[in-house]
XYZ file of C-alpha atoms in Angstrom:
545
model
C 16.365 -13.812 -24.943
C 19.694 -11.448 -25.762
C 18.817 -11.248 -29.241
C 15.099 -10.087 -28.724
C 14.698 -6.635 -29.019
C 10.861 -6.846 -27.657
C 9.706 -5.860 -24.448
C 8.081 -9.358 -24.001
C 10.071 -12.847 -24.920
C 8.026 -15.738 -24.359
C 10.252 -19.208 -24.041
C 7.703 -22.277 -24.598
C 9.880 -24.999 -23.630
C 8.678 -28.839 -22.544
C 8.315 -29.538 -18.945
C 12.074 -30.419 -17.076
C 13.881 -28.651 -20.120
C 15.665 -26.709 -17.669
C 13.512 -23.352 -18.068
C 14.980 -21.881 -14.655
C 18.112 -22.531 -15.085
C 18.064 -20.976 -18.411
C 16.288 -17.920 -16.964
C 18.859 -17.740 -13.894
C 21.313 -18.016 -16.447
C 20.402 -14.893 -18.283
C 19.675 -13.003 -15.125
C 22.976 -13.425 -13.827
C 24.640 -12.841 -17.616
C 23.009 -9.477 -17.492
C 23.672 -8.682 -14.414
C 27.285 -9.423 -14.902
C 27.458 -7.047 -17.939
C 25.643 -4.026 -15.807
C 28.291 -4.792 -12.989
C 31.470 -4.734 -15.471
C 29.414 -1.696 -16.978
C 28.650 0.353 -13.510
C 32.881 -0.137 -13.182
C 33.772 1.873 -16.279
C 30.971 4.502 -16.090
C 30.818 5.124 -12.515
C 34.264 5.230 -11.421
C 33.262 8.136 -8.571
C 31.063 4.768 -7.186
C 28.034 6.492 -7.334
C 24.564 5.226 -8.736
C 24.746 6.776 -11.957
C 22.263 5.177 -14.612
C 23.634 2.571 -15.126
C 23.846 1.237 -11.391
C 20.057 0.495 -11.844
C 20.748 -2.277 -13.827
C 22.037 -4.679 -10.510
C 19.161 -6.594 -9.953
C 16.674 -8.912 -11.316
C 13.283 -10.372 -10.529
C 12.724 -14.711 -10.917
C 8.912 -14.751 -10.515
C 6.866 -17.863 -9.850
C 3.208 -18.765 -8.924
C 3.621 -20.036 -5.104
C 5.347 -20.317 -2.338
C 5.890 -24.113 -3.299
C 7.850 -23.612 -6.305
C 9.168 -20.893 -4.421
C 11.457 -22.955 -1.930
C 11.991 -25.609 -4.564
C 13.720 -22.915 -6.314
C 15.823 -21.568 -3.225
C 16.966 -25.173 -2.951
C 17.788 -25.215 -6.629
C 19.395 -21.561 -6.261
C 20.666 -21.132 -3.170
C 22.260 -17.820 -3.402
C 19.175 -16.184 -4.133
C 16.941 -14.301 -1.884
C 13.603 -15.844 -1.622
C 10.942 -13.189 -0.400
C 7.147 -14.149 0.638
C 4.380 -12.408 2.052
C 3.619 -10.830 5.203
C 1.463 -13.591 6.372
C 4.191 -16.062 6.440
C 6.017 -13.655 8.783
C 5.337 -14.595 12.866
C 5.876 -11.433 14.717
C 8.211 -11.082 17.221
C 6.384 -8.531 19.513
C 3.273 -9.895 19.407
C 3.462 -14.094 18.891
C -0.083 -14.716 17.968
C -0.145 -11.975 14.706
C 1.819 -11.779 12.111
C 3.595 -9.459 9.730
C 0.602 -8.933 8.095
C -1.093 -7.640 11.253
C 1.703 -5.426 12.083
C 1.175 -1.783 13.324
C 4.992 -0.831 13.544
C 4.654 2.616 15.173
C 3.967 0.778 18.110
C 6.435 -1.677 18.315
C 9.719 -0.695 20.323
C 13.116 -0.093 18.695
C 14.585 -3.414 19.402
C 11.688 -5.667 18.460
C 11.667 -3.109 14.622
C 15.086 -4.388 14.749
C 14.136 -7.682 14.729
C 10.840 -8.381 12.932
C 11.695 -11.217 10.663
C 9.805 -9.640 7.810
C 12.088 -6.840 7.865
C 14.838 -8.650 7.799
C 14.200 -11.076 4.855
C 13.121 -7.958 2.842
C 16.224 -6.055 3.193
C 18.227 -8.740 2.137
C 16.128 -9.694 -0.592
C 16.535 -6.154 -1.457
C 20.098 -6.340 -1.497
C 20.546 -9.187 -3.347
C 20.789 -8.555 -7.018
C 18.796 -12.333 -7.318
C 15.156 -12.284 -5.700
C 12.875 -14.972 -6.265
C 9.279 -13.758 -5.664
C 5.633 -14.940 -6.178
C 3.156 -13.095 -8.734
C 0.636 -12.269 -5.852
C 3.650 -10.556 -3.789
C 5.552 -9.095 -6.290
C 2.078 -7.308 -7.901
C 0.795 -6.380 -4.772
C 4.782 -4.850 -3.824
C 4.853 -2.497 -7.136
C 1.514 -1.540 -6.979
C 0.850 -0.241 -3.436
C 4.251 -0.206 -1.952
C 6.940 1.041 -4.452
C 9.412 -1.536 -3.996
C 11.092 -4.551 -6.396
C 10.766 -2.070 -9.244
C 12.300 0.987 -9.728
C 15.920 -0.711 -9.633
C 14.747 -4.073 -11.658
C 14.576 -3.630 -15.042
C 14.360 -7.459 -15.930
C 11.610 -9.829 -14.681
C 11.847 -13.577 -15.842
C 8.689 -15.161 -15.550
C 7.955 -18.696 -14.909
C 4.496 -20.519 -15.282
C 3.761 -17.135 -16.976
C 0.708 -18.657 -18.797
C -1.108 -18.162 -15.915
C -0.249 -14.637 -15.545
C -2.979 -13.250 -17.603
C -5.865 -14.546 -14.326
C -3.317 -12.906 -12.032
C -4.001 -9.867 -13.712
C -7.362 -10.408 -14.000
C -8.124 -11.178 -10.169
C -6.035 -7.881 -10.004
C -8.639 -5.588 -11.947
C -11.789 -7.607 -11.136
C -14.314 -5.284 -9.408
C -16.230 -6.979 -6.736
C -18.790 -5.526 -3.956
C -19.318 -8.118 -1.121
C -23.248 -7.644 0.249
C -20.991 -7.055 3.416
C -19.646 -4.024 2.427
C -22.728 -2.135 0.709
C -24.536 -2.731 4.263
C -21.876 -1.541 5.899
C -21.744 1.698 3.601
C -25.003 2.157 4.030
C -26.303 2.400 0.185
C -28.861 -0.245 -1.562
C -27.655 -1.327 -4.621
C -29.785 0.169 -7.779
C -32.915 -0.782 -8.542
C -32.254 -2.458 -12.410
C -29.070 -4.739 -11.390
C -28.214 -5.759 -14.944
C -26.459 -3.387 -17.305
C -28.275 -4.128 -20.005
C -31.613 -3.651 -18.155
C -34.033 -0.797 -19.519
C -31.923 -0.226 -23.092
C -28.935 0.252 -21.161
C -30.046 2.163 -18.289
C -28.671 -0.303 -15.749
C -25.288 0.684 -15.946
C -26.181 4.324 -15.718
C -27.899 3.583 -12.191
C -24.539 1.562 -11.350
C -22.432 4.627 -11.946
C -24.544 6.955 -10.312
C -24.490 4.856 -7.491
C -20.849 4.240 -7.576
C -20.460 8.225 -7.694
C -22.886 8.121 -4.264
C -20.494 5.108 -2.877
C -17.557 7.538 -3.570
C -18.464 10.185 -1.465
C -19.073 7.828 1.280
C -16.115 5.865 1.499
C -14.077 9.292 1.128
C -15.989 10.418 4.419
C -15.276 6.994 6.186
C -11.478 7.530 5.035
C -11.604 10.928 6.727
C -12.662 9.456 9.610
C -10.338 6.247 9.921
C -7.488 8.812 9.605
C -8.958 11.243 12.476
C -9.016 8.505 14.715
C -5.834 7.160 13.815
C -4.483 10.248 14.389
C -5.996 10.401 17.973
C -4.566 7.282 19.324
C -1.003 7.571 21.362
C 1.088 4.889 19.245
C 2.894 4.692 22.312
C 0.564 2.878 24.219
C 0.888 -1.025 23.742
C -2.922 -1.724 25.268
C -4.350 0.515 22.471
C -2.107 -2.201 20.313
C -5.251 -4.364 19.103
C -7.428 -0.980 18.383
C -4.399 0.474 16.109
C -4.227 -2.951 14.006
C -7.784 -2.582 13.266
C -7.902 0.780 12.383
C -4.984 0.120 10.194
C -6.518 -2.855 8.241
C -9.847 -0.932 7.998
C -7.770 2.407 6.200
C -6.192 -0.233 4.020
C -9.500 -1.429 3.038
C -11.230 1.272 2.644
C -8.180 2.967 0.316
C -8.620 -0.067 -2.252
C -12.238 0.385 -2.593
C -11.747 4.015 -3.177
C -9.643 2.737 -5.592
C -11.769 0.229 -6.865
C -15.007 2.631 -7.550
C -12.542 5.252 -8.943
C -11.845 2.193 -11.878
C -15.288 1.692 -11.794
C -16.439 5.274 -12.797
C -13.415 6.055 -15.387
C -13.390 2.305 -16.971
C -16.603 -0.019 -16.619
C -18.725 -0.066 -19.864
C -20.818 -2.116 -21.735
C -18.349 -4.782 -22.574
C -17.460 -5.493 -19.545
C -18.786 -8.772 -17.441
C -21.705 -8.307 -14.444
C -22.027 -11.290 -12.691
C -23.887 -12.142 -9.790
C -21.960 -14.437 -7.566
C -23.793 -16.589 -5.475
C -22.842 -18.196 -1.906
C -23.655 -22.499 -1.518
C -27.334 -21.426 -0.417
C -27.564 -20.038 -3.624
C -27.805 -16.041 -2.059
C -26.095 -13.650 -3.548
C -22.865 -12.441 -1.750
C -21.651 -10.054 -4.245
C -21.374 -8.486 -7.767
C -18.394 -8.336 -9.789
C -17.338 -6.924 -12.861
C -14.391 -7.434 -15.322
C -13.634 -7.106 -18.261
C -13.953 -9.215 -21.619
C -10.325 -9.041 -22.331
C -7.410 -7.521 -20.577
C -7.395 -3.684 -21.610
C -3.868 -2.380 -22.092
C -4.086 0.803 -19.550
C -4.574 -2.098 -17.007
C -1.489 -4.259 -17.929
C 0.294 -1.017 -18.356
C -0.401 -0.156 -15.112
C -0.133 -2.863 -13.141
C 2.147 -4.927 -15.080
C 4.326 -3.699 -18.088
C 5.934 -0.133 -16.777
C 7.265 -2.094 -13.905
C 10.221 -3.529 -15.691
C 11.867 -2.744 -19.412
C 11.956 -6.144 -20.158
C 9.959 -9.470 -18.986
C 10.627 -13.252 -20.028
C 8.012 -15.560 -19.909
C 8.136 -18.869 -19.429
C 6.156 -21.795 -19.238
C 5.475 -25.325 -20.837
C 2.370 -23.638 -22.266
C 1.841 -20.819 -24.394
C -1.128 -20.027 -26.608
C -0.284 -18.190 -29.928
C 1.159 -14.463 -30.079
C -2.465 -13.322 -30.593
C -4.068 -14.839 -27.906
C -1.510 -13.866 -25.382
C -1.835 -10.120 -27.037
C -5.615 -10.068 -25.901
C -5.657 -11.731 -22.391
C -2.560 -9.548 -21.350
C -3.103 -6.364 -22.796
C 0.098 -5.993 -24.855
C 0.224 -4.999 -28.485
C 1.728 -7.979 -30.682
C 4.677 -6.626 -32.018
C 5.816 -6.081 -28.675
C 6.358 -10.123 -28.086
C 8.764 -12.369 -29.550
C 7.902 -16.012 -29.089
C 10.291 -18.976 -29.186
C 9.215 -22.553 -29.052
C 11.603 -25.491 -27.914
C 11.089 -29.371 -28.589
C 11.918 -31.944 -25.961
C 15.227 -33.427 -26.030
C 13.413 -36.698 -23.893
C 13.664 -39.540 -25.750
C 9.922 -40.438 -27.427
C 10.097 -44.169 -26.268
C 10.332 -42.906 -22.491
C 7.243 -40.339 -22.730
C 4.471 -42.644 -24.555
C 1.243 -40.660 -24.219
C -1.151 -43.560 -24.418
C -4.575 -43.459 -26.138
C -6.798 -45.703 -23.479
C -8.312 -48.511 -25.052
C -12.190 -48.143 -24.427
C -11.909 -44.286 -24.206
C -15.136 -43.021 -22.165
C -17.482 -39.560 -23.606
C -17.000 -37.513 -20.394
C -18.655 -34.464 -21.592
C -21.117 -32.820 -18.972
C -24.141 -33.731 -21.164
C -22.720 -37.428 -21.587
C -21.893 -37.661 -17.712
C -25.191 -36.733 -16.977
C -27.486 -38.777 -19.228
C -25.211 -41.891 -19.202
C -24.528 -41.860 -14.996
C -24.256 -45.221 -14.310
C -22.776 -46.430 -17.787
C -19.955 -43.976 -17.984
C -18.738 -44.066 -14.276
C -18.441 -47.823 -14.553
C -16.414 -47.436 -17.498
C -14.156 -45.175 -16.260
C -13.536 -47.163 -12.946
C -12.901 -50.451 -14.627
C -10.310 -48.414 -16.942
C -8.664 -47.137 -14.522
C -8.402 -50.479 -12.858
C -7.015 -52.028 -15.591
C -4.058 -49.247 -15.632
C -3.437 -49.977 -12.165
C -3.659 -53.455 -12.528
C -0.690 -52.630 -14.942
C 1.292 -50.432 -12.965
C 1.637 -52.729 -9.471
C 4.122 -51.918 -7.172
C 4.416 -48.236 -8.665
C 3.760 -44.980 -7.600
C 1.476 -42.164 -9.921
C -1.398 -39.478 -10.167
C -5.006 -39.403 -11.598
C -5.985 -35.617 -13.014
C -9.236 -35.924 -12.691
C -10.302 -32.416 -13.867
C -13.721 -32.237 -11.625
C -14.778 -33.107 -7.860
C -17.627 -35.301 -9.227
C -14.924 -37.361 -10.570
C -12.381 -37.235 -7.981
C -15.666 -38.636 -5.949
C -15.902 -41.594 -7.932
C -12.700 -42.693 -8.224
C -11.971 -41.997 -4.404
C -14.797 -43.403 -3.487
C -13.764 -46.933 -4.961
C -10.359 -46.875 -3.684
C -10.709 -49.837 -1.594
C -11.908 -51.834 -4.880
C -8.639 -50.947 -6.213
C -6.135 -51.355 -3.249
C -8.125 -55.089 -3.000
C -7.442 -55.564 -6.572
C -4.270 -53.883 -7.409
C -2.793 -53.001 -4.237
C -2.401 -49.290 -4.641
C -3.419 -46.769 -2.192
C -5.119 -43.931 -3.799
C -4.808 -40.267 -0.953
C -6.658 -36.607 -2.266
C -7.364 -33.808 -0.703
C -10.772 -32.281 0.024
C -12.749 -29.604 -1.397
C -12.836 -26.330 0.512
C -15.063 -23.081 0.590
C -12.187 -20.628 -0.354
C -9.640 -20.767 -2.666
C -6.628 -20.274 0.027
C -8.012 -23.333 2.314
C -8.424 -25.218 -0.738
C -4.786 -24.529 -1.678
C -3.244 -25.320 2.074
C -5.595 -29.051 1.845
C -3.463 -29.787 -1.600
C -0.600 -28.647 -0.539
C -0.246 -30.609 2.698
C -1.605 -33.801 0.674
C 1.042 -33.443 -2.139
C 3.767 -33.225 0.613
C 2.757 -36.076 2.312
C 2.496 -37.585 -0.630
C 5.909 -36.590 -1.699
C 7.752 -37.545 1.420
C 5.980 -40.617 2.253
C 8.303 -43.218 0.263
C 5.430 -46.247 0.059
C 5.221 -48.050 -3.569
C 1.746 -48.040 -5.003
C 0.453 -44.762 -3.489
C -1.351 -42.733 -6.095
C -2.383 -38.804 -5.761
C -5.654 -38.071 -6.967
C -6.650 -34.420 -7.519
C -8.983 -32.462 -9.791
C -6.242 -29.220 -9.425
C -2.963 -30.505 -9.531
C -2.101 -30.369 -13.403
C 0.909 -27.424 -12.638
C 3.865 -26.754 -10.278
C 4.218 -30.064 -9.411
C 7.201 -32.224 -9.688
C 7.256 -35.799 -9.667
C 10.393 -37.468 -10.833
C 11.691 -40.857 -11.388
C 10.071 -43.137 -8.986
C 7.747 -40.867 -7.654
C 5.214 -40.891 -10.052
C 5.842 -43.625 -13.042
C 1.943 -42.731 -15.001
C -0.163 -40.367 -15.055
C -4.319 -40.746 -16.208
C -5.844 -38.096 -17.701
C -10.083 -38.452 -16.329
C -11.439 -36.040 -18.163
C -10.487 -33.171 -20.906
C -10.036 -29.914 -18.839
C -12.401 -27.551 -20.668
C -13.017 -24.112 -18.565
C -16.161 -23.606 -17.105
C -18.639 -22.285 -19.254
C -20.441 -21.011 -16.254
C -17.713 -18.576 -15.874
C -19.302 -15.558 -17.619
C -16.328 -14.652 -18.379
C -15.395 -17.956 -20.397
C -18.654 -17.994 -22.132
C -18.695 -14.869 -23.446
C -15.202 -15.146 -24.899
C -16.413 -18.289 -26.088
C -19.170 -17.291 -28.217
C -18.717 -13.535 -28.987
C -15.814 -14.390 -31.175
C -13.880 -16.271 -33.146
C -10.377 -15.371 -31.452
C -12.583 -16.634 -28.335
C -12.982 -19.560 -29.922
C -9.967 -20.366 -30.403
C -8.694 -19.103 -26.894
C -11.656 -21.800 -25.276
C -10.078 -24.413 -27.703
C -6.325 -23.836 -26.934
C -6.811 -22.994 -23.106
C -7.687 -27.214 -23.329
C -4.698 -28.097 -24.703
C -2.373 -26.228 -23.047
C -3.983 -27.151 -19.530
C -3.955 -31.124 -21.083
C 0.251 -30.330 -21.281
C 0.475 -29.369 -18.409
C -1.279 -32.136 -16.770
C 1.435 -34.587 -19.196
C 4.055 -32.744 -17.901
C 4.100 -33.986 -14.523
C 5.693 -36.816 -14.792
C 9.112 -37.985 -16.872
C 11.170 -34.753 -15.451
C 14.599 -35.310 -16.900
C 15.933 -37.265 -19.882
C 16.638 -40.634 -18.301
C 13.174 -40.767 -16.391
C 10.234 -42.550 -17.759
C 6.529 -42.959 -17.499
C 3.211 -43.541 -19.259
C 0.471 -40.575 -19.736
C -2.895 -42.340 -20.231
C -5.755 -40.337 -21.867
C -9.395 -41.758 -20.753
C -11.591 -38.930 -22.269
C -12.713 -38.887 -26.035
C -13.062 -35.247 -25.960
C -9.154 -34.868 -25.636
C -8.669 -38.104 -28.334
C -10.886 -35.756 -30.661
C -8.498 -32.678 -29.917
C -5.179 -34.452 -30.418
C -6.862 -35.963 -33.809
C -8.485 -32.671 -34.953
C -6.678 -29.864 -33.679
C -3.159 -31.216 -34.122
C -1.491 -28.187 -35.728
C -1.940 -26.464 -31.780
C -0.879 -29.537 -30.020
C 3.148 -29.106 -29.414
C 5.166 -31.597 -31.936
C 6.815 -33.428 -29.011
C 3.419 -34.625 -27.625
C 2.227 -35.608 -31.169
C 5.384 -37.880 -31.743
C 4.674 -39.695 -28.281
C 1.122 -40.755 -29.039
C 0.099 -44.340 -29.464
C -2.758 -46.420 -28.938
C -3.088 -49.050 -26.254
């Protein structure tokens, strides 16, 4: 990391290597040097240029691995979002809700948001989440300007931050609400290209009225005496509504200056099969974006993960140019005999097309494998990654075979409509699964292959259901997938790394030990195949049942 004279160092190191540590390591190492350094330059004890250099950014994906990592770190300032902030004026809002002109001295004094981000502030160590930090440098100004180094962790998944980031989406909602029909030809391509001419011209139209709505927000907030704690509910919703409204000015500015032919329309479609709104992103990351909203924010980032696709792969799906990134890959120091990643004997075809055809045939043999793993595993605790819900049905839905015949007790969470629900259902499931100390109870999830950490006795084996391929009804994914070969090979890899991932739960330290127990023949073909992507350390730990 000191040696690297790139903007970006990637560290791909196993799972339980000690990747934090190592980061916190170099964080504090160069902030000792800028401290000793600030002494002999700025003897008047002013904040000359090299005071800047007192602080660093440890970045993760969650509030989860967020407090694992204050426990871990204790000295460190651990800073969330405003939503996780009760406020102390008004008890049933939060910090998110907040309209502080209104709130009296005393109560500014003590809002509990405030608080936590002054200190956080202060502290030359800040541990932060990607979806707080982003949002912090890109609409508020803080966590930046002072931070030149950002160590990354999970940083694979960095690139669909950035993406959810840039995505353009217009809710049916809103265009009502605006009060202009979206144009007649909906796909760009429609009428040799003519589509995306009518989008524009209709963003332009959009432009001019969210600009007048803006106006008018502002007039009225302008109007209302801040002093008045009954107008207290009115002023909170004018001041979410300006917010609003400023990001979709915003958003149709991108739109106009950016959106072309290579970028993705999609039509995205509520559970009654309606459409609720139209999106647009692009192909790959383009490097004004990551500029932008990533890469000027910091002179130097480390990324870190158990997972990194190759230097030209990360290049395209983060908009950085390749000599800017140094890449380092570590093998595991775990001893092979305590790691075995087990081939399943009877390995099931759970491709879509093979699920599908071959119901009946293929659920059974799944089940009765995963029976006979249990069977083998009594009296121990584990998890089943089983990649889709359609799975996660089946094996759920013969957990009482299994307790009867094994005696383990198999607990999941539940699908949900949005993507924050779904991620407070997991989250209180893998707690409870966590905490509750009973032998024999296994977590079952289709989304639980990262940021989860299940030493020693807490999880002895992990089954792997199903290969996790992305969804090639993802535009997005499809289009990669078959407009190029460097898609290709992205589709390919994305597998893999997400299949590591999904191994890496489990054996967290060099004297712990499990079995990883593949089902699917689509992975089996991958590790056989595609070997020279597959990290060594997994290769060596491969046997057959």
């Amino acid at each position: 990391m000191n040696n690297s004279k790139c903007k970006v160092s990637i560290i791909c190191a196993p799972c339980g290597s000690g990747k934090s540590l190592a980061g916190m390591l170099y964080g504090a190492a160069l902030y000792g040097a800028a401290m000793k350094d600030n002494k002999n330059k700025d003897k008047d004890n002013k904040n000359t240029a090299s005071g800047h250099k007192l602080h660093f950014n440890y970045i993760c994906n969650g509030i989860q691995l967020q407090s694992q990592l204050q426990s871990d770190f204790p000295t460190a300032s651990v800073m969330k979002g405003r939503a996780n902030f009760e406020c102390n004026y008004m008890p049933s809002l939060t910090a998110e809700d907040c309209v502080y002109e209104t709130c009296p001295p005393q109560k500014k004094e003590m809002c509990e948001y405030k608080k936590h981000k002054i200190t956080a502030l202060l502290n030359p160590v800040r541990i932060l989440n990607y979806a707080y930090i982003l949002n912090e440098v890109n609409y508020i100004g803080q966590f930046s300007a002072d931070t030149p180094l950002w160590i990354c962790d999970e940083a694979d998944i960095l690139d669909q931050t950035l993406q959810n980031m840039i995505e353009l989406r217009f809710s049916i909602n809103m265009i009502k609400a605006i009060g202009k029909g979206i144009p007649k030809f909906k796909t760009p391509n429609a009428q040799n290209g003519q589509g995306l001419k009518l989008w524009k011209q209709w963003a332009g139209e959009v432009r001019e009225a969210v600009k007048v709505e803006l106006y008018e927000l502002l007039k009225q907030l302008s109007n209302i005496d801040k002093k008045q704690t009954f107008q207290l509910e009115r002023l909170t919703e004018l001041n979410n509504s300006i917010k609003r409204t400023k990001r979709m000015l915003e958003r149709i500015n991108i739109f106009l200056n950016h959106v072309s032919e290579d970028w993705i329309f999609e039509e995205q479609k509520n559970s009654y099969g309606r459409v609720k709104a139209y999106s647009w992103k692009p192909l790959w990351m383009p490097e004004v974006f990551a500029e932008q909203y990533l890469w000027r924010h910091a002179e130097k980032f480390v990324l870190m993960s158990a997972t990194f696709p190759p230097r030209q792969i990360v290049a395209k799906t983060m908009g950085i140019k390749i000599e800017d990134i140094d890449y380092l890959e570590i093998k595991s120091d775990f001893p092979v005999k305590n790691r075995p990643v087990i081939i399943a004997d009877n390995p099931v075809d759970m491709r879509f097309k093979q699920i599908e055809n071959n119901i009946q045939e293929n659920k059974e043999k799944l089940l009765k494998t995963i029976d006979r793993i249990l069977t083998y595993h009594k009296g121990q605790r584990g998890i089943i990654h089983t990649h889709s819900w359609k799975i996660n049905g089946w094996v759920m839905k013969n957990r009482g075979v299994f307790k009867k015949r094994t005696g383990h007790v198999l607990i999941s969470h539940k699908p949900e409509k949005d993507d924050k629900e779904k991620m407070q259902t997991r989250d209180i499931i893998t707690k409870k699964f966590i905490e509750k100390q009973v032998n024999g109870l296994v977590f079952v999830s289709p989304s639980s292959g990262r940021g989860l950490d299940l030493p020693d006795d807490l999880a002895r084996f992990a089954i792997i259901c199903k290969a996790p391929f992305l969804n090639l009804k993802d535009k997005q994914v499809s289009q990669r997938l078959y407009r190029s070969d460097i898609g290709k090979l992205w589709y390919k890899i994305s597998m893999i790394l997400e299949s590591v991932q999904m191994m890496g739960r489990i054996v967290r330290n060099r004297t712990d030990w499990g079995k990883v127990y593949i089902i699917d023949l689509a992975l089996i073909d991958s590790i056989a195949k595609d070997r020279k992507y597959w990290p060594e350390y997994i290769l060596e730990a491969v046997e057959v049942e």
